[in-house]
PDB file of C-alpha atoms in Angstrom:
ATOM      1  CA  MET A   1      11.066 -40.363  60.516  1.00 42.00           C
ATOM      2  CA  LEU A   2      12.157 -39.219  56.925  1.00 41.00           C
ATOM      3  CA  ALA A   3       9.427 -37.212  54.850  1.00 46.00           C
ATOM      4  CA  PRO A   4       8.432 -38.921  51.601  1.00 44.00           C
ATOM      5  CA  ALA A   5      10.443 -37.623  48.615  1.00 43.00           C
ATOM      6  CA  THR A   6       8.668 -35.469  46.221  1.00 44.00           C
ATOM      7  CA  PRO A   7       7.972 -37.379  43.057  1.00 45.00           C
ATOM      8  CA  ARG A   8       9.809 -36.002  39.942  1.00 46.00           C
ATOM      9  CA  ALA A   9       9.430 -36.121  36.268  1.00 45.00           C
ATOM     10  CA  LYS A  10      11.527 -38.598  34.495  1.00 50.00           C
ATOM     11  CA  GLY A  11      12.452 -36.414  31.906  1.00 55.00           C
ATOM     12  CA  GLY A  12      13.569 -36.934  28.429  1.00 70.00           C
ATOM     13  CA  PHE A  13      11.770 -36.290  24.890  1.00 75.00           C
ATOM     14  CA  GLY A  14       9.212 -39.155  25.602  1.00 80.00           C
ATOM     15  CA  GLN A  15       8.229 -37.736  28.789  1.00 81.00           C
ATOM     16  CA  ALA A  16       7.747 -34.333  27.720  1.00 80.00           C
ATOM     17  CA  VAL A  17       5.586 -35.597  24.737  1.00 84.00           C
ATOM     18  CA  SER A  18       3.605 -37.339  27.304  1.00 85.00           C
ATOM     19  CA  ASP A  19       2.879 -34.487  29.544  1.00 82.00           C
ATOM     20  CA  SER A  20       2.091 -32.366  26.826  1.00 84.00           C
ATOM     21  CA  LEU A  21      -0.427 -34.513  25.476  1.00 84.00           C
ATOM     22  CA  VAL A  22      -2.166 -34.788  28.837  1.00 84.00           C
ATOM     23  CA  MET A  23      -2.133 -31.266  29.431  1.00 83.00           C
ATOM     24  CA  ALA A  24      -3.528 -30.583  25.734  1.00 84.00           C
ATOM     25  CA  GLN A  25      -6.347 -33.411  26.597  1.00 86.00           C
ATOM     26  CA  ARG A  26      -6.863 -31.098  29.804  1.00 83.00           C
ATOM     27  CA  ASN A  27      -7.378 -28.087  27.824  1.00 79.00           C
ATOM     28  CA  LEU A  28      -9.421 -29.790  25.052  1.00 81.00           C
ATOM     29  CA  ILE A  29     -11.887 -30.975  27.950  1.00 84.00           C
ATOM     30  CA  ARG A  30     -12.229 -27.446  29.380  1.00 78.00           C
ATOM     31  CA  MET A  31     -12.973 -26.058  25.857  1.00 77.00           C
ATOM     32  CA  LEU A  32     -15.861 -28.701  25.362  1.00 76.00           C
ATOM     33  CA  ARG A  33     -17.387 -27.840  28.683  1.00 78.00           C
ATOM     34  CA  ILE A  34     -17.524 -24.089  27.979  1.00 75.00           C
ATOM     35  CA  PRO A  35     -18.928 -24.455  24.159  1.00 75.00           C
ATOM     36  CA  GLU A  36     -19.680 -20.896  23.922  1.00 72.00           C
ATOM     37  CA  VAL A  37     -15.892 -19.879  23.785  1.00 70.00           C
ATOM     38  CA  VAL A  38     -15.711 -21.958  20.458  1.00 72.00           C
ATOM     39  CA  ILE A  39     -19.286 -20.419  19.159  1.00 77.00           C
ATOM     40  CA  PHE A  40     -18.176 -16.964  19.657  1.00 74.00           C
ATOM     41  CA  GLY A  41     -14.849 -17.655  18.187  1.00 72.00           C
ATOM     42  CA  LEU A  42     -16.395 -18.790  15.172  1.00 77.00           C
ATOM     43  CA  ILE A  43     -18.528 -15.738  14.686  1.00 81.00           C
ATOM     44  CA  GLN A  44     -16.018 -13.025  14.217  1.00 78.00           C
ATOM     45  CA  PRO A  45     -14.242 -14.850  11.096  1.00 79.00           C
ATOM     46  CA  ILE A  46     -17.574 -15.607   9.636  1.00 83.00           C
ATOM     47  CA  MET A  47     -18.906 -11.910   9.916  1.00 84.00           C
ATOM     48  CA  PHE A  48     -15.287 -10.908   8.354  1.00 80.00           C
ATOM     49  CA  VAL A  49     -16.056 -13.488   5.334  1.00 82.00           C
ATOM     50  CA  VAL A  50     -19.430 -12.078   4.585  1.00 82.00           C
ATOM     51  CA  LEU A  51     -18.905  -8.487   5.184  1.00 81.00           C
ATOM     52  CA  PHE A  52     -15.488  -8.335   3.237  1.00 78.00           C
ATOM     53  CA  SER A  53     -16.716 -10.266   0.504  1.00 77.00           C
ATOM     54  CA  TYR A  54     -19.823  -8.393  -0.181  1.00 77.00           C
ATOM     55  CA  VAL A  55     -19.126  -4.892   1.093  1.00 76.00           C
ATOM     56  CA  PHE A  56     -15.681  -4.569  -0.733  1.00 72.00           C
ATOM     57  CA  GLY A  57     -16.155  -7.078  -3.553  1.00 69.00           C
ATOM     58  CA  GLY A  58     -16.303  -5.014  -6.614  1.00 66.00           C
ATOM     59  CA  SER A  59     -14.936  -2.172  -5.111  1.00 72.00           C
ATOM     60  CA  ILE A  60     -11.333  -2.861  -4.676  1.00 76.00           C
ATOM     61  CA  GLU A  61      -9.021  -3.178  -7.769  1.00 75.00           C
ATOM     62  CA  LEU A  62      -6.851  -5.970  -8.378  1.00 80.00           C
ATOM     63  CA  PRO A  63      -3.824  -5.821 -10.790  1.00 77.00           C
ATOM     64  CA  GLY A  64      -4.529  -8.333 -13.217  1.00 71.00           C
ATOM     65  CA  ALA A  65      -8.183  -8.535 -12.523  1.00 69.00           C
ATOM     66  CA  GLY A  66      -9.659  -5.106 -12.146  1.00 70.00           C
ATOM     67  CA  THR A  67     -12.664  -4.766  -9.827  1.00 71.00           C
ATOM     68  CA  ASP A  68     -13.943  -8.127 -10.278  1.00 76.00           C
ATOM     69  CA  ALA A  69     -15.937  -9.269  -7.202  1.00 77.00           C
ATOM     70  CA  ASP A  70     -15.029 -12.803  -7.695  1.00 81.00           C
ATOM     71  CA  ALA A  71     -11.655 -12.589  -8.301  1.00 83.00           C
ATOM     72  CA  TYR A  72     -11.472 -10.143  -5.068  1.00 84.00           C
ATOM     73  CA  ARG A  73     -13.383 -12.746  -3.054  1.00 86.00           C
ATOM     74  CA  GLU A  74     -10.718 -15.546  -3.873  1.00 88.00           C
ATOM     75  CA  PHE A  75      -8.106 -13.029  -3.465  1.00 89.00           C
ATOM     76  CA  LEU A  76      -9.357 -12.075   0.162  1.00 88.00           C
ATOM     77  CA  MET A  77      -9.806 -15.621   1.551  1.00 91.00           C
ATOM     78  CA  GLY A  78      -5.903 -16.250   2.046  1.00 92.00           C
ATOM     79  CA  GLY A  79      -5.841 -12.991   4.242  1.00 92.00           C
ATOM     80  CA  ILE A  80      -9.152 -13.897   6.149  1.00 91.00           C
ATOM     81  CA  PHE A  81      -7.693 -17.371   6.822  1.00 93.00           C
ATOM     82  CA  ALA A  82      -4.569 -15.897   8.049  1.00 94.00           C
ATOM     83  CA  GLN A  83      -5.936 -13.536  10.366  1.00 91.00           C
ATOM     84  CA  THR A  84      -8.382 -15.965  11.899  1.00 89.00           C
ATOM     85  CA  VAL A  85      -5.452 -18.306  12.812  1.00 91.00           C
ATOM     86  CA  THR A  86      -3.249 -15.642  14.218  1.00 91.00           C
ATOM     87  CA  PHE A  87      -6.003 -14.273  16.282  1.00 85.00           C
ATOM     88  CA  ALA A  88      -5.878 -17.457  18.283  1.00 80.00           C
ATOM     89  CA  THR A  89      -2.957 -15.588  20.252  1.00 83.00           C
ATOM     90  CA  ALA A  90      -5.432 -13.846  22.295  1.00 81.00           C
ATOM     91  CA  GLY A  91      -7.076 -16.763  23.455  1.00 78.00           C
ATOM     92  CA  ALA A  92      -3.906 -18.704  24.266  1.00 80.00           C
ATOM     93  CA  GLY A  93      -2.658 -15.684  26.395  1.00 84.00           C
ATOM     94  CA  ALA A  94      -6.071 -15.162  28.334  1.00 82.00           C
ATOM     95  CA  GLY A  95      -6.182 -19.041  29.002  1.00 82.00           C
ATOM     96  CA  ILE A  96      -2.460 -19.301  30.497  1.00 83.00           C
ATOM     97  CA  ALA A  97      -3.221 -15.880  32.355  1.00 82.00           C
ATOM     98  CA  GLU A  98      -6.237 -17.347  33.973  1.00 81.00           C
ATOM     99  CA  ASP A  99      -4.483 -20.347  34.927  1.00 77.00           C
ATOM    100  CA  MET A 100      -1.798 -18.163  36.739  1.00 77.00           C
ATOM    101  CA  ASP A 101      -4.308 -16.056  38.232  1.00 75.00           C
ATOM    102  CA  LYS A 102      -6.431 -18.942  39.813  1.00 76.00           C
ATOM    103  CA  GLY A 103      -2.984 -20.776  41.251  1.00 73.00           C
ATOM    104  CA  LEU A 104      -3.380 -23.475  38.846  1.00 71.00           C
ATOM    105  CA  ILE A 105       0.044 -23.332  37.533  1.00 70.00           C
ATOM    106  CA  ASP A 106       1.272 -23.690  41.108  1.00 68.00           C
ATOM    107  CA  ARG A 107      -0.626 -27.026  41.330  1.00 74.00           C
ATOM    108  CA  PHE A 108       1.086 -28.225  38.123  1.00 73.00           C
ATOM    109  CA  ARG A 109       4.462 -27.247  39.632  1.00 69.00           C
ATOM    110  CA  SER A 110       3.709 -30.208  42.566  1.00 68.00           C
ATOM    111  CA  LEU A 111       3.082 -32.993  39.756  1.00 71.00           C
ATOM    112  CA  PRO A 112       6.008 -34.667  38.306  1.00 73.00           C
ATOM    113  CA  MET A 113       5.896 -33.553  34.670  1.00 75.00           C
ATOM    114  CA  THR A 114       8.212 -31.387  32.623  1.00 76.00           C
ATOM    115  CA  ARG A 115       8.121 -27.628  33.066  1.00 72.00           C
ATOM    116  CA  GLY A 116       7.144 -27.153  29.330  1.00 77.00           C
ATOM    117  CA  ALA A 117       4.253 -29.236  29.288  1.00 83.00           C
ATOM    118  CA  VAL A 118       1.898 -27.031  30.686  1.00 84.00           C
ATOM    119  CA  LEU A 119       2.531 -24.470  27.771  1.00 87.00           C
ATOM    120  CA  THR A 120       2.982 -26.847  24.921  1.00 89.00           C
ATOM    121  CA  GLY A 121      -0.156 -28.680  25.767  1.00 88.00           C
ATOM    122  CA  ARG A 122      -1.977 -25.378  25.803  1.00 87.00           C
ATOM    123  CA  THR A 123      -0.759 -24.438  22.684  1.00 90.00           C
ATOM    124  CA  LEU A 124      -1.513 -27.733  21.092  1.00 91.00           C
ATOM    125  CA  ALA A 125      -5.228 -27.460  22.392  1.00 89.00           C
ATOM    126  CA  ASP A 126      -5.400 -23.905  20.848  1.00 89.00           C
ATOM    127  CA  LEU A 127      -4.105 -25.399  17.549  1.00 91.00           C
ATOM    128  CA  VAL A 128      -6.856 -28.221  17.571  1.00 90.00           C
ATOM    129  CA  GLN A 129      -9.427 -25.210  17.980  1.00 88.00           C
ATOM    130  CA  THR A 130      -8.182 -23.267  15.416  1.00 91.00           C
ATOM    131  CA  ALA A 131      -8.138 -26.125  12.980  1.00 92.00           C
ATOM    132  CA  LEU A 132     -11.944 -26.743  13.925  1.00 89.00           C
ATOM    133  CA  THR A 133     -12.391 -22.831  13.071  1.00 89.00           C
ATOM    134  CA  LEU A 134     -10.573 -22.971   9.782  1.00 92.00           C
ATOM    135  CA  VAL A 135     -12.787 -25.823   8.492  1.00 91.00           C
ATOM    136  CA  VAL A 136     -16.001 -23.842   9.489  1.00 89.00           C
ATOM    137  CA  LEU A 137     -14.536 -21.036   7.953  1.00 90.00           C
ATOM    138  CA  ALA A 138     -13.512 -22.793   4.728  1.00 92.00           C
ATOM    139  CA  LEU A 139     -17.004 -24.013   4.324  1.00 91.00           C
ATOM    140  CA  VAL A 140     -18.657 -20.660   4.814  1.00 89.00           C
ATOM    141  CA  ALA A 141     -16.200 -19.430   2.071  1.00 90.00           C
ATOM    142  CA  LEU A 142     -17.351 -21.887  -0.128  1.00 91.00           C
ATOM    143  CA  LEU A 143     -20.993 -20.835   0.309  1.00 89.00           C
ATOM    144  CA  VAL A 144     -19.984 -17.244  -0.525  1.00 86.00           C
ATOM    145  CA  GLY A 145     -18.175 -18.362  -3.766  1.00 86.00           C
ATOM    146  CA  TRP A 146     -14.560 -19.191  -2.759  1.00 89.00           C
ATOM    147  CA  ARG A 147     -12.938 -21.732  -4.922  1.00 91.00           C
ATOM    148  CA  THR A 148      -9.456 -23.366  -5.175  1.00 92.00           C
ATOM    149  CA  HIS A 149      -7.814 -24.163  -8.434  1.00 91.00           C
ATOM    150  CA  GLU A 150      -4.846 -26.380  -7.522  1.00 92.00           C
ATOM    151  CA  ASN A 151      -4.482 -29.813  -6.767  1.00 94.00           C
ATOM    152  CA  LEU A 152      -5.462 -31.456  -3.405  1.00 94.00           C
ATOM    153  CA  LEU A 153      -2.106 -31.703  -2.033  1.00 96.00           C
ATOM    154  CA  LYS A 154      -1.296 -28.024  -2.584  1.00 96.00           C
ATOM    155  CA  VAL A 155      -4.551 -27.039  -0.928  1.00 96.00           C
ATOM    156  CA  LEU A 156      -3.786 -28.970   2.128  1.00 96.00           C
ATOM    157  CA  GLY A 157      -0.591 -27.396   2.117  1.00 96.00           C
ATOM    158  CA  GLY A 158      -1.681 -24.230   2.253  1.00 96.00           C
ATOM    159  CA  PHE A 159      -3.873 -24.850   5.106  1.00 97.00           C
ATOM    160  CA  GLY A 160      -0.922 -26.570   6.888  1.00 96.00           C
ATOM    161  CA  LEU A 161       1.093 -23.358   6.334  1.00 97.00           C
ATOM    162  CA  LEU A 162      -1.926 -21.394   7.778  1.00 96.00           C
ATOM    163  CA  LEU A 163      -2.079 -23.677  10.965  1.00 96.00           C
ATOM    164  CA  LEU A 164       1.688 -23.442  11.473  1.00 96.00           C
ATOM    165  CA  LEU A 165       1.642 -19.533  11.576  1.00 96.00           C
ATOM    166  CA  GLY A 166      -1.327 -20.224  14.170  1.00 94.00           C
ATOM    167  CA  TYR A 167       0.473 -22.315  16.079  1.00 95.00           C
ATOM    168  CA  ALA A 168       3.587 -20.153  15.991  1.00 95.00           C
ATOM    169  CA  PHE A 169       1.467 -17.063  17.091  1.00 94.00           C
ATOM    170  CA  THR A 170       0.014 -19.017  20.158  1.00 93.00           C
ATOM    171  CA  TRP A 171       3.626 -18.956  21.626  1.00 93.00           C
ATOM    172  CA  ILE A 172       3.704 -15.175  21.417  1.00 93.00           C
ATOM    173  CA  GLY A 173       0.261 -15.141  23.343  1.00 90.00           C
ATOM    174  CA  ALA A 174       1.699 -17.739  25.878  1.00 89.00           C
ATOM    175  CA  LEU A 175       4.717 -15.180  26.542  1.00 91.00           C
ATOM    176  CA  ILE A 176       1.962 -12.371  26.840  1.00 90.00           C
ATOM    177  CA  GLY A 177       0.035 -14.428  29.203  1.00 88.00           C
ATOM    178  CA  LEU A 178       2.962 -15.061  31.395  1.00 87.00           C
ATOM    179  CA  SER A 179       3.858 -11.563  31.553  1.00 87.00           C
ATOM    180  CA  VAL A 180       0.671  -9.703  32.650  1.00 83.00           C
ATOM    181  CA  ARG A 181      -1.494  -9.827  35.909  1.00 78.00           C
ATOM    182  CA  SER A 182      -4.931 -10.617  34.472  1.00 82.00           C
ATOM    183  CA  PRO A 183      -6.571 -12.607  31.658  1.00 81.00           C
ATOM    184  CA  GLU A 184      -8.274  -9.258  30.576  1.00 82.00           C
ATOM    185  CA  ALA A 185      -4.815  -7.539  30.192  1.00 83.00           C
ATOM    186  CA  ALA A 186      -3.694 -10.826  28.231  1.00 83.00           C
ATOM    187  CA  THR A 187      -6.520 -10.542  25.797  1.00 80.00           C
ATOM    188  CA  SER A 188      -5.829  -6.756  25.123  1.00 81.00           C
ATOM    189  CA  GLY A 189      -2.125  -7.492  25.222  1.00 80.00           C
ATOM    190  CA  GLY A 190      -2.741 -10.092  22.442  1.00 76.00           C
ATOM    191  CA  LEU A 191      -4.825  -8.128  20.269  1.00 81.00           C
ATOM    192  CA  VAL A 192      -3.469  -4.519  20.225  1.00 84.00           C
ATOM    193  CA  TRP A 193      -0.550  -5.638  17.955  1.00 88.00           C
ATOM    194  CA  LEU A 194      -2.191  -7.901  15.971  1.00 88.00           C
ATOM    195  CA  PHE A 195      -4.359  -5.356  14.155  1.00 86.00           C
ATOM    196  CA  PRO A 196      -1.710  -3.354  12.694  1.00 88.00           C
ATOM    197  CA  LEU A 197       0.226  -6.570  11.818  1.00 90.00           C
ATOM    198  CA  THR A 198      -2.635  -7.782   9.766  1.00 90.00           C
ATOM    199  CA  PHE A 199      -3.764  -4.524   8.180  1.00 88.00           C
ATOM    200  CA  LEU A 200      -0.457  -3.348   7.277  1.00 90.00           C
ATOM    201  CA  SER A 201       0.156  -6.519   4.972  1.00 92.00           C
ATOM    202  CA  ASN A 202      -1.145  -7.983   1.552  1.00 90.00           C
ATOM    203  CA  ALA A 203      -4.247  -9.663   3.440  1.00 89.00           C
ATOM    204  CA  PHE A 204      -7.117  -7.223   2.325  1.00 87.00           C
ATOM    205  CA  VAL A 205      -5.427  -5.129  -0.534  1.00 84.00           C
ATOM    206  CA  PRO A 206      -2.570  -5.440  -2.887  1.00 86.00           C
ATOM    207  CA  SER A 207       0.727  -4.317  -1.467  1.00 85.00           C
ATOM    208  CA  GLN A 208       1.419  -2.566  -4.856  1.00 83.00           C
ATOM    209  CA  ASN A 209      -1.208  -0.161  -3.925  1.00 79.00           C
ATOM    210  CA  MET A 210       0.473   1.101  -0.704  1.00 86.00           C
ATOM    211  CA  PRO A 211       3.135   4.114  -0.599  1.00 88.00           C
ATOM    212  CA  SER A 212       6.886   2.662  -1.088  1.00 87.00           C
ATOM    213  CA  ALA A 213       7.781   2.813   2.898  1.00 87.00           C
ATOM    214  CA  LEU A 214       4.467   0.841   3.733  1.00 90.00           C
ATOM    215  CA  ARG A 215       4.813  -1.490   0.832  1.00 91.00           C
ATOM    216  CA  HIS A 216       8.319  -2.711   1.950  1.00 91.00           C
ATOM    217  CA  VAL A 217       7.070  -3.098   5.488  1.00 92.00           C
ATOM    218  CA  ALA A 218       4.120  -5.420   4.370  1.00 92.00           C
ATOM    219  CA  GLU A 219       6.184  -7.424   1.803  1.00 93.00           C
ATOM    220  CA  TRP A 220       8.374  -8.385   4.616  1.00 94.00           C
ATOM    221  CA  ASN A 221       5.643  -8.945   7.210  1.00 94.00           C
ATOM    222  CA  PRO A 222       5.595 -12.515   8.233  1.00 94.00           C
ATOM    223  CA  PHE A 223       1.915 -12.459   7.965  1.00 95.00           C
ATOM    224  CA  SER A 224       2.225 -11.299   4.498  1.00 94.00           C
ATOM    225  CA  ALA A 225       4.261 -14.170   3.492  1.00 96.00           C
ATOM    226  CA  THR A 226       1.747 -16.822   4.771  1.00 96.00           C
ATOM    227  CA  VAL A 227      -1.159 -14.978   2.931  1.00 95.00           C
ATOM    228  CA  GLN A 228       0.920 -15.098  -0.165  1.00 95.00           C
ATOM    229  CA  ALA A 229       1.911 -18.726   0.231  1.00 96.00           C
ATOM    230  CA  SER A 230      -1.622 -19.738   0.601  1.00 96.00           C
ATOM    231  CA  ARG A 231      -3.048 -17.815  -2.162  1.00 95.00           C
ATOM    232  CA  GLU A 232      -0.414 -19.457  -4.335  1.00 94.00           C
ATOM    233  CA  LEU A 233      -1.136 -23.067  -3.144  1.00 96.00           C
ATOM    234  CA  PHE A 234      -4.901 -22.529  -3.504  1.00 96.00           C
ATOM    235  CA  GLY A 235      -4.524 -20.919  -6.868  1.00 93.00           C
ATOM    236  CA  ASN A 236      -6.101 -17.741  -5.867  1.00 92.00           C
ATOM    237  CA  ILE A 237      -3.760 -15.319  -7.485  1.00 89.00           C
ATOM    238  CA  PRO A 238      -5.396 -13.601 -10.619  1.00 84.00           C
ATOM    239  CA  PRO A 239      -3.739 -13.981 -13.882  1.00 84.00           C
ATOM    240  CA  GLY A 240      -1.366 -11.238 -14.639  1.00 79.00           C
ATOM    241  CA  TYR A 241      -1.131 -10.219 -11.023  1.00 83.00           C
ATOM    242  CA  PRO A 242       2.433  -8.826 -10.708  1.00 83.00           C
ATOM    243  CA  THR A 243       4.826 -10.435  -8.129  1.00 81.00           C
ATOM    244  CA  ALA A 244       6.664  -8.152  -6.033  1.00 83.00           C
ATOM    245  CA  ASP A 245      10.500  -8.036  -5.893  1.00 85.00           C
ATOM    246  CA  ALA A 246      10.730  -8.566  -2.187  1.00 91.00           C
ATOM    247  CA  TRP A 247      12.332 -12.050  -1.433  1.00 94.00           C
ATOM    248  CA  PRO A 248       9.258 -13.334   0.954  1.00 94.00           C
ATOM    249  CA  MET A 249       6.791 -12.663  -1.929  1.00 93.00           C
ATOM    250  CA  GLN A 250       9.092 -14.332  -4.732  1.00 93.00           C
ATOM    251  CA  HIS A 251       9.412 -17.427  -2.557  1.00 95.00           C
ATOM    252  CA  PRO A 252       6.195 -17.108  -0.121  1.00 95.00           C
ATOM    253  CA  VAL A 253       6.051 -20.995   0.718  1.00 96.00           C
ATOM    254  CA  LEU A 254       9.614 -20.906   2.146  1.00 97.00           C
ATOM    255  CA  ALA A 255       9.481 -17.658   3.742  1.00 97.00           C
ATOM    256  CA  SER A 256       6.158 -18.637   5.389  1.00 97.00           C
ATOM    257  CA  LEU A 257       7.881 -22.016   6.713  1.00 97.00           C
ATOM    258  CA  LEU A 258      10.984 -20.052   7.749  1.00 97.00           C
ATOM    259  CA  TRP A 259       9.112 -17.209   9.480  1.00 97.00           C
ATOM    260  CA  SER A 260       6.884 -19.608  11.621  1.00 97.00           C
ATOM    261  CA  ILE A 261       9.992 -21.861  12.593  1.00 97.00           C
ATOM    262  CA  VAL A 262      11.726 -18.702  13.787  1.00 97.00           C
ATOM    263  CA  ILE A 263       8.853 -17.637  15.610  1.00 96.00           C
ATOM    264  CA  ILE A 264       8.252 -20.844  17.393  1.00 96.00           C
ATOM    265  CA  ALA A 265      12.078 -21.333  18.308  1.00 96.00           C
ATOM    266  CA  VAL A 266      12.306 -17.538  19.539  1.00 96.00           C
ATOM    267  CA  PHE A 267       9.060 -17.253  21.606  1.00 95.00           C
ATOM    268  CA  ARG A 268       8.713 -20.967  22.828  1.00 93.00           C
ATOM    269  CA  THR A 269      12.308 -20.566  24.421  1.00 93.00           C
ATOM    270  CA  LEU A 270      11.197 -17.105  25.893  1.00 94.00           C
ATOM    271  CA  ALA A 271       7.773 -18.503  27.123  1.00 91.00           C
ATOM    272  CA  VAL A 272       9.244 -21.374  28.804  1.00 88.00           C
ATOM    273  CA  ARG A 273      11.877 -19.375  30.324  1.00 89.00           C
ATOM    274  CA  ARG A 274       9.293 -16.749  31.667  1.00 88.00           C
ATOM    275  CA  TYR A 275       7.205 -19.838  32.817  1.00 85.00           C
ATOM    276  CA  LYS A 276      10.027 -20.900  35.044  1.00 80.00           C
ATOM    277  CA  SER A 277      11.003 -17.710  36.464  1.00 79.00           C
ATOM    278  CA  ALA A 278       7.247 -16.990  37.244  1.00 68.00           C
ATOM    279  CA  THR A 279       6.837 -20.242  39.117  1.00 57.00           C
ATOM    280  CA  GLY A 280      10.427 -21.004  40.236  1.00 57.00           C
TER     281      GLY A 280
END
């Protein structure tokens, strides 16, 4: 008697989208069942908004605005928003590492689904959580005095670029999660490089105030491009603030879009390849 054939995924773009959405739903339900993860994920960015606004506001000089606390608060928010969405990297990596550690990935292999759906579903779920965090963070920022000075379309475009950067970085987290042996290592590996990336940028201080070598690094940092783009689209650049000579600072919206697309293309390819080798 012949053994029953193992079901196979039909393949194709439609199948990949359907499988990815199913996996995204699975991860969102899981997040809802552990609300403390979402709550604690909101506390840190809120603390950053409050502390940076009131501790550094009025003490950091901005070209074109001096030490005006209100101007710095508006200048700051693009950096806080960008830092928040990129820190989703650690959560993505830890979640995938946990699934690997518990053997869930092996169970998914037995299902008739496309291989990349597990990772795509996870990153889409993280994107939804990041969007929720960003909404709450924006409300807190409004309470401490942050305002936008452009039309609604530009403001939404700024948040769209932030979410795109966050989504791009979750693919880096996915690759890290597949490359380590425990969720704890994935969390550490997802954060250790993010701190120099975010602080060696224009997020919290003007890049013009940095030494020459560091200034060039900061101005070509993908993170800085998105920060500058969001400030431009929110209307949060002080009048008289000088524009750096580096191309990403001259064209921050285009640079942010290109950087995010390149990061997604490169790290999604590497993550899916790693997933196939880890479960093959």
